[in-house]
Short mmCIF file of C-alpha atoms (C1' of nucleotides) in Angstrom, two decimals:
data_model
loop_
_atom_site.label_atom_id
_atom_site.label_comp_id
_atom_site.label_asym_id
_atom_site.label_seq_id
_atom_site.Cartn_x
_atom_site.Cartn_y
_atom_site.Cartn_z
CA MET S 1 0.25 -0.14 0.04
CA ASN S 2 1.45 3.33 -0.89
CA ARG S 3 -0.76 6.07 0.30
CA PHE S 4 -2.18 7.06 3.62
CA LEU S 5 -5.33 5.70 4.49
CA SER S 6 -7.68 5.27 7.37
CA ASN S 7 -7.35 6.79 10.97
CA ALA S 8 -5.80 5.99 14.41
CA THR S 9 -5.53 7.53 17.57
CA ASN S 10 -2.38 7.48 19.97
CA ARG S 11 -1.47 9.17 23.48
CA ILE S 12 0.91 11.86 23.80
CA ASP S 13 3.42 10.72 26.70
CA ALA S 14 4.70 12.98 29.37
CA LYS S 15 7.53 14.16 27.23
CA GLY S 16 5.11 15.73 24.64
CA ARG S 17 5.72 12.70 22.14
CA VAL S 18 3.53 10.85 19.92
CA SER S 19 3.91 7.63 17.94
CA VAL S 20 3.20 8.01 14.19
CA PRO S 21 1.17 4.62 13.28
CA SER S 22 3.34 2.06 11.58
CA ALA S 23 1.25 2.01 8.63
CA PHE S 24 2.15 5.87 7.67
CA ARG S 25 5.58 5.10 8.68
CA SER S 26 6.06 2.48 6.34
CA VAL S 27 4.43 4.64 3.54
CA LEU S 28 6.73 7.15 4.08
CA SER S 29 10.06 5.09 4.43
CA GLY S 30 8.72 3.56 1.26
CA GLY S 31 8.89 6.71 -0.40
CA GLY S 32 12.19 7.64 1.08
CA VAL S 33 11.15 10.37 3.09
CA ARG S 34 13.13 11.26 6.33
CA GLU S 35 11.90 14.63 6.78
CA LEU S 36 8.43 15.81 7.17
CA TYR S 37 6.63 19.10 6.01
CA CYS S 38 3.90 20.08 8.43
CA PHE S 39 1.58 23.23 7.75
CA GLN S 40 -1.73 24.13 9.29
CA ASP S 41 -4.58 22.91 6.68
CA PHE S 42 -6.40 25.55 4.86
CA VAL S 43 -10.01 24.74 5.69
CA PHE S 44 -9.71 22.23 8.70
CA PRO S 45 -8.33 22.61 12.11
CA ALA S 46 -5.79 20.18 11.53
CA ILE S 47 -1.96 20.02 10.80
CA SER S 48 -1.43 18.32 7.21
CA VAL S 49 1.88 16.49 7.17
CA GLY S 50 3.79 14.71 3.81
CA GLY S 51 6.83 14.81 2.32
CA PRO S 52 8.93 17.85 1.17
CA GLU S 53 7.33 17.11 -2.24
CA LEU S 54 4.13 18.54 -0.70
CA LEU S 55 5.72 21.83 -0.48
CA ASP S 56 7.08 21.58 -3.75
CA ARG S 57 3.79 21.05 -5.29
CA PHE S 58 2.23 24.12 -3.43
CA GLU S 59 5.22 26.04 -4.61
CA ARG S 60 4.68 25.35 -8.17
CA GLN S 61 1.11 26.19 -7.96
CA MET S 62 1.85 29.57 -6.89
CA ALA S 63 4.43 30.01 -9.84
CA ALA S 64 1.72 29.15 -11.97
CA GLU S 65 -0.27 32.35 -11.37
CA ASP S 66 0.92 35.98 -10.86
CA PRO S 67 3.54 35.61 -8.15
CA PHE S 68 1.62 39.34 -7.04
CA SER S 69 -1.65 38.18 -7.03
CA PRO S 70 -3.60 38.69 -3.89
CA ALA S 71 -4.19 34.73 -4.13
CA ALA S 72 -0.70 33.67 -4.45
CA ASN S 73 0.28 36.17 -1.57
CA GLU S 74 -2.05 34.73 0.47
CA MET S 75 -0.92 31.15 -0.02
CA SER S 76 2.65 32.14 0.61
CA LEU S 77 1.46 33.47 4.05
CA LEU S 78 0.18 30.12 4.58
CA VAL S 79 2.42 27.56 3.10
CA HIS S 80 5.86 29.14 4.16
CA GLY S 81 4.79 31.22 7.15
CA GLY S 82 2.34 28.50 8.55
CA GLY S 83 4.68 25.71 7.56
CA VAL S 84 7.57 23.75 9.55
CA PHE S 85 9.89 20.61 8.89
CA VAL S 86 9.96 18.23 11.53
CA LYS S 87 11.69 14.75 12.03
CA LEU S 88 10.83 11.62 13.81
CA ASP S 89 12.83 10.08 16.46
CA PRO S 90 14.33 6.51 16.21
CA GLU S 91 11.03 5.01 17.39
CA GLY S 92 8.94 6.73 14.84
CA ARG S 93 7.81 9.56 17.09
CA LEU S 94 7.40 13.30 16.83
CA MET S 95 6.95 16.17 19.11
CA VAL S 96 3.61 17.79 19.31
CA THR S 97 4.66 21.30 19.85
CA ASP S 98 2.61 24.39 20.43
CA PHE S 99 2.51 24.97 17.00
CA ILE S 100 0.62 21.95 16.61
CA ARG S 101 -1.58 22.09 19.87
CA ASP S 102 -2.69 25.81 19.63
CA PHE S 103 -4.17 25.19 15.69
CA THR S 104 -5.79 22.04 16.52
CA GLY S 105 -6.95 22.13 20.26
CA ILE S 106 -4.85 18.92 20.58
CA SER S 107 -4.30 18.19 24.19
CA THR S 108 -3.75 14.43 25.23
CA ASP S 109 -4.24 12.31 22.28
CA VAL S 110 -3.65 12.81 18.39
CA MET S 111 -5.72 11.40 15.77
CA PHE S 112 -3.90 10.47 12.61
CA VAL S 113 -6.08 10.78 9.39
CA GLY S 114 -4.97 9.33 6.10
CA ARG S 115 -5.61 11.79 3.31
CA GLY S 116 -4.11 9.96 0.36
CA ASP S 117 -0.70 11.36 -0.59
CA TYR S 118 -0.65 12.94 3.02
CA PHE S 119 -2.07 12.74 6.45
CA GLN S 120 -3.42 15.14 9.03
CA LEU S 121 -3.26 15.41 12.73
CA TRP S 122 -6.41 15.88 14.22
CA GLU S 123 -8.17 16.74 17.88
CA PRO S 124 -10.23 13.40 17.89
CA GLN S 125 -13.36 15.12 18.62
CA ALA S 126 -13.01 17.93 15.90
CA PHE S 127 -12.34 15.06 13.49
CA ALA S 128 -15.79 13.26 14.64
CA LYS S 129 -17.57 16.35 14.35
CA ALA S 130 -15.81 17.26 10.73
CA GLN S 131 -16.42 13.83 9.34
CA ALA S 132 -20.14 13.82 10.51
CA ALA S 133 -20.61 17.13 8.60
CA ALA S 134 -19.09 15.99 5.60
CA ARG S 135 -21.46 12.86 5.77
CA GLU S 136 -24.71 14.85 6.23
CA GLY S 137 -23.33 17.26 3.36
CA ARG S 138 -23.27 14.59 1.00
CA LYS S 139 -26.48 13.12 2.14
CA SER S 140 -28.51 16.37 1.61
CA ARG S 141 -26.79 16.53 -1.86
CA GLY S 142 -28.12 13.21 -2.54
CA LEU S 143 -25.03 11.90 -3.95
CA ARG S 144 -23.87 8.20 -3.73
CA PRO S 145 -20.53 6.66 -3.58
CA GLU S 146 -20.54 5.56 -7.15
CA MET Q 1 -20.72 -16.98 -9.23
CA ASN Q 2 -18.70 -13.44 -9.16
CA ARG Q 3 -20.58 -11.21 -7.11
CA PHE Q 4 -21.66 -10.86 -3.56
CA LEU Q 5 -25.11 -12.24 -2.95
CA SER Q 6 -27.42 -13.02 -0.17
CA ASN Q 7 -26.53 -12.57 3.61
CA ALA Q 8 -25.23 -14.24 6.59
CA THR Q 9 -24.87 -13.81 10.32
CA ASN Q 10 -21.79 -14.92 11.90
CA ARG Q 11 -20.39 -14.46 15.63
CA ILE Q 12 -17.62 -12.39 17.21
CA ASP Q 13 -15.18 -14.64 19.26
CA ALA Q 14 -13.43 -13.83 22.42
CA LYS Q 15 -10.86 -11.92 20.43
CA GLY Q 16 -12.93 -10.07 18.38
CA ARG Q 17 -12.66 -11.88 15.29
CA VAL Q 18 -15.40 -12.88 12.81
CA SER Q 19 -15.43 -15.24 9.83
CA VAL Q 20 -16.32 -13.81 6.66
CA PRO Q 21 -18.58 -16.18 4.79
CA SER Q 22 -17.12 -18.86 2.62
CA ALA Q 23 -19.22 -17.58 -0.68
CA PHE Q 24 -17.94 -14.11 -0.29
CA ARG Q 25 -14.43 -15.39 0.01
CA SER Q 26 -14.58 -17.09 -2.96
CA VAL Q 27 -15.70 -14.31 -4.81
CA LEU Q 28 -12.77 -12.52 -3.35
CA SER Q 29 -10.15 -14.78 -4.30
CA GLY Q 30 -11.75 -15.28 -7.67
CA GLY Q 31 -11.01 -11.48 -8.55
CA GLY Q 32 -7.38 -12.21 -6.97
CA VAL Q 33 -8.18 -9.71 -4.14
CA ARG Q 34 -5.78 -10.22 -1.02
CA GLU Q 35 -6.41 -7.14 0.86
CA LEU Q 36 -9.90 -5.28 1.45
CA TYR Q 37 -10.99 -1.61 1.71
CA CYS Q 38 -13.79 -0.96 4.17
CA PHE Q 39 -15.35 2.63 4.46
CA GLN Q 40 -18.24 3.61 6.33
CA ASP Q 41 -21.49 3.95 4.09
CA PHE Q 42 -22.34 7.10 3.17
CA VAL Q 43 -25.96 6.54 3.98
CA PHE Q 44 -26.68 3.50 6.19
CA PRO Q 45 -24.88 2.53 9.54
CA ALA Q 46 -23.02 -0.09 7.75
CA ILE Q 47 -19.35 -0.86 6.82
CA SER Q 48 -19.17 -1.37 2.98
CA VAL Q 49 -16.18 -4.03 1.94
CA GLY Q 50 -14.81 -4.54 -1.42
CA GLY Q 51 -11.47 -4.66 -3.29
CA PRO Q 52 -8.89 -1.98 -3.67
CA GLU Q 53 -10.62 -0.94 -6.88
CA LEU Q 54 -13.41 0.32 -4.86
CA LEU Q 55 -11.17 3.38 -3.58
CA ASP Q 56 -9.45 3.54 -7.02
CA ARG Q 57 -13.04 4.41 -8.06
CA PHE Q 58 -13.42 7.26 -5.41
CA GLU Q 59 -10.25 8.64 -6.35
CA ARG Q 60 -11.06 8.88 -10.04
CA GLN Q 61 -14.20 10.52 -9.37
CA MET Q 62 -12.15 12.99 -7.21
CA ALA Q 63 -9.62 13.65 -9.66
CA ALA Q 64 -12.10 14.78 -11.95
CA GLU Q 65 -13.01 17.55 -10.18
CA ASP Q 66 -10.70 20.46 -8.56
CA PRO Q 67 -8.44 18.62 -5.75
CA PHE Q 68 -8.81 21.77 -3.93
CA SER Q 69 -12.51 22.10 -4.19
CA PRO Q 70 -14.34 21.95 -0.92
CA ALA Q 71 -16.23 19.09 -2.27
CA ALA Q 72 -13.33 17.06 -3.07
CA ASN Q 73 -11.97 17.76 0.31
CA GLU Q 74 -15.00 16.62 2.05
CA MET Q 75 -15.08 13.33 0.16
CA SER Q 76 -11.44 12.57 0.75
CA LEU Q 77 -12.21 13.09 4.51
CA LEU Q 78 -14.83 10.30 4.26
CA VAL Q 79 -13.02 8.40 1.60
CA HIS Q 80 -9.70 8.26 3.11
CA GLY Q 81 -9.92 9.23 6.54
CA GLY Q 82 -13.01 6.94 7.06
CA GLY Q 83 -11.27 4.04 5.02
CA VAL Q 84 -9.20 1.15 6.28
CA PHE Q 85 -7.30 -1.58 4.38
CA VAL Q 86 -7.89 -5.05 6.15
CA LYS Q 87 -6.44 -8.09 5.32
CA LEU Q 88 -7.86 -11.53 6.51
CA ASP Q 89 -6.30 -14.03 8.37
CA PRO Q 90 -5.57 -17.29 7.33
CA GLU Q 91 -9.07 -18.67 8.27
CA GLY Q 92 -10.68 -16.14 6.50
CA ARG Q 93 -11.64 -14.10 9.31
CA LEU Q 94 -11.27 -10.38 9.90
CA MET Q 95 -10.77 -8.03 13.09
CA VAL Q 96 -14.07 -6.47 14.34
CA THR Q 97 -12.42 -2.92 15.43
CA ASP Q 98 -14.05 -0.06 17.50
CA PHE Q 99 -13.88 1.86 14.17
CA ILE Q 100 -16.47 -0.91 12.84
CA ARG Q 101 -18.39 -1.30 15.94
CA ASP Q 102 -18.86 2.36 16.91
CA PHE Q 103 -19.91 3.06 13.43
CA THR Q 104 -22.60 0.05 13.15
CA GLY Q 105 -23.51 -0.59 16.70
CA ILE Q 106 -22.32 -4.18 16.24
CA SER Q 107 -21.27 -5.93 19.40
CA THR Q 108 -21.52 -9.80 19.50
CA ASP Q 109 -22.99 -10.79 16.11
CA VAL Q 110 -21.99 -9.45 12.54
CA MET Q 111 -24.34 -9.75 9.53
CA PHE Q 112 -22.95 -9.80 6.12
CA VAL Q 113 -25.17 -8.50 3.31
CA GLY Q 114 -23.91 -9.12 -0.30
CA ARG Q 115 -24.57 -5.73 -2.72
CA GLY Q 116 -23.41 -7.12 -5.93
CA ASP Q 117 -19.67 -5.69 -6.39
CA TYR Q 118 -19.23 -5.04 -2.80
CA PHE Q 119 -20.55 -6.23 0.34
CA GLN Q 120 -21.69 -4.75 3.85
CA LEU Q 121 -21.26 -5.55 7.69
CA TRP Q 122 -24.38 -4.84 9.58
CA GLU Q 123 -25.68 -4.67 13.07
CA PRO Q 124 -28.28 -7.61 12.64
CA GLN Q 125 -31.35 -5.67 13.76
CA ALA Q 126 -30.20 -2.35 12.29
CA PHE Q 127 -30.46 -4.18 8.91
CA ALA Q 128 -33.77 -5.72 9.69
CA LYS Q 129 -35.44 -2.30 10.46
CA ALA Q 130 -33.42 -0.53 7.31
CA GLN Q 131 -34.83 -3.36 5.00
CA ALA Q 132 -38.40 -3.19 6.54
CA ALA Q 133 -38.10 0.63 5.96
CA ALA Q 134 -37.17 0.32 2.46
CA ARG Q 135 -39.82 -2.28 1.90
CA GLU Q 136 -42.56 0.24 3.21
CA GLY Q 137 -40.88 2.92 1.11
CA ARG Q 138 -41.46 1.18 -2.39
CA LYS Q 139 -44.96 0.08 -1.49
CA SER Q 140 -46.03 3.52 -0.62
CA ARG Q 141 -44.79 4.73 -3.86
CA GLY Q 142 -46.25 1.89 -5.66
CA LEU Q 143 -42.99 0.45 -7.01
CA ARG Q 144 -42.72 -2.94 -8.55
CA PRO Q 145 -39.41 -5.14 -8.18
CA GLU Q 146 -38.55 -4.99 -11.65
"C1'" DT G 1 -33.38 -45.66 1.98
"C1'" DG G 2 -30.87 -45.38 6.04
"C1'" DG G 3 -26.45 -45.34 8.11
"C1'" DG G 4 -21.67 -43.98 8.23
"C1'" DA G 5 -17.55 -41.72 6.61
"C1'" DC G 6 -15.62 -37.58 4.86
"C1'" DC G 7 -15.35 -32.75 3.96
"C1'" DA G 8 -16.02 -28.01 4.40
"C1'" DT G 9 -16.92 -24.06 7.18
"C1'" DA G 10 -17.10 -21.85 11.42
"C1'" DT G 11 -15.24 -21.35 15.91
"C1'" DG G 12 -11.79 -21.55 20.05
"C1'" DG G 13 -7.18 -20.67 22.02
"C1'" DG G 14 -1.94 -20.87 22.21
"C1'" DC G 15 2.04 -18.64 21.12
"C1'" DG G 16 5.35 -15.53 18.90
"C1'" DT G 17 6.22 -11.18 16.74
"C1'" DC G 18 5.89 -6.31 16.67
"C1'" DA G 19 4.14 -1.68 17.51
"C1'" DA G 20 2.94 1.98 21.00
"C1'" DT G 21 4.54 3.51 25.12
"C1'" DG G 22 7.37 4.82 29.56
"C1'" DG G 23 11.46 6.14 31.64
"C1'" DG G 24 16.45 6.63 32.22
"C1'" DA G 25 20.87 8.45 30.16
"C1'" DT G 26 23.27 11.48 27.49
"C1'" DT G 27 23.97 15.25 24.31
"C1'" DG G 28 23.72 19.99 22.66
"C1'" DG G 29 22.11 24.61 22.82
"C1'" DC G 30 21.57 28.88 25.23
"C1'" DG U 1 25.75 24.82 34.01
"C1'" DC U 2 20.91 24.00 33.43
"C1'" DC U 3 17.05 22.98 30.62
"C1'" DA U 4 15.29 20.90 26.89
"C1'" DA U 5 15.65 17.87 22.88
"C1'" DT U 6 17.25 13.20 21.53
"C1'" DC U 7 18.65 8.65 21.91
"C1'" DC U 8 18.55 4.24 23.89
"C1'" DC U 9 16.60 0.24 26.50
"C1'" DA U 10 12.82 -2.01 28.85
"C1'" DT U 11 7.77 -3.28 29.17
"C1'" DT U 12 3.27 -4.50 28.03
"C1'" DG U 13 -0.39 -5.53 25.30
"C1'" DA U 14 -2.39 -6.05 20.90
"C1'" DC U 15 -2.46 -8.44 16.65
"C1'" DG U 16 -1.00 -12.46 13.15
"C1'" DC U 17 -0.06 -17.12 12.42
"C1'" DC U 18 -0.45 -21.61 13.54
"C1'" DC U 19 -3.10 -25.69 15.03
"C1'" DA U 20 -7.11 -27.90 17.35
"C1'" DT U 21 -12.25 -28.78 17.50
"C1'" DA U 22 -17.04 -28.86 16.49
"C1'" DT U 23 -20.90 -28.75 13.36
"C1'" DG U 24 -23.68 -29.65 9.79
"C1'" DG U 25 -23.96 -31.11 5.23
"C1'" DT U 26 -23.21 -34.28 1.20
"C1'" DC U 27 -22.01 -38.33 -0.82
"C1'" DC U 28 -21.45 -43.27 -1.18
"C1'" DC U 29 -22.55 -48.07 -0.33
"C1'" DA U 30 -24.65 -51.60 1.71
#
DNA sequence: TGGGACCATATGGGCGTCAATGGGATTGGC
DNA sequence: GCCAATCCCATTGACGCCCATATGGTCCCA
């Protein structure tokens, strides 16, 4: 399996560390990724995490449009100003910094949510709410999975 | 037979495992499927299960629209964040995780319901109710089975 | 036609491995 | 020299793999 899928909740220990689920770690090492790029998601109260190529993709998108446009300017503010690089410890854990806590509301547990080519860090209850809202949205519009 | 038909109810054992009905397993192995994709159904309190091509279908649908659109983002939250890959043990059983229990209400028994090119996991009583409601709905609209 | 052997499926449990977690030790920066 | 981040090692608890048992159905043969 080569993409980030499903979700899992892990506890933050006394030192502020949390284990990245094994399944996610194998996707990362499978892609030869050793350093992670994290940024505050554009729509959800979650931190999005992926390999450095995630940042590359954003920069390409910005380059595609007028670099002085309000949209590109705004995006740079989020992507560059709201992004950090982090690396995992030998056991595959990452530090849950205030940068992450403040933006997501995470305090004791972290929910890892696969998003295909990247994954996200959520406060568990916030995710439940967002997912329920997404499901309601689809239902009310009468959309089916097929 | 190459699709999932009829239904069967099996018991969850002390370790939280349940046997997938033999008929369903032969459909899977007939299609060369070794890993299953499960997701929380969009309309029913049931887990839908199929081969990885189910996820591929969703991803193609998302790729067809703007990947940054709210609709695509919302769908990814359900399809990626609410989906899991599961594999069966050598005896053809799967683990009934909290992910499945919480969403379906399943506690001691699992009802397997064929849906053509995929199948679903239901809490037996919930299925009976949903089926009765579906039958009433058709009757009141004067529809015939064909 | 009835009995019995055989087979397949569902189910139960032992055991080893690995991931998640916790805590001590060491290093490096301020 | 102190605080904090990083590394290393220990524990435990869950999950996967294996083998054993039961139950029901089918087929064969007397």
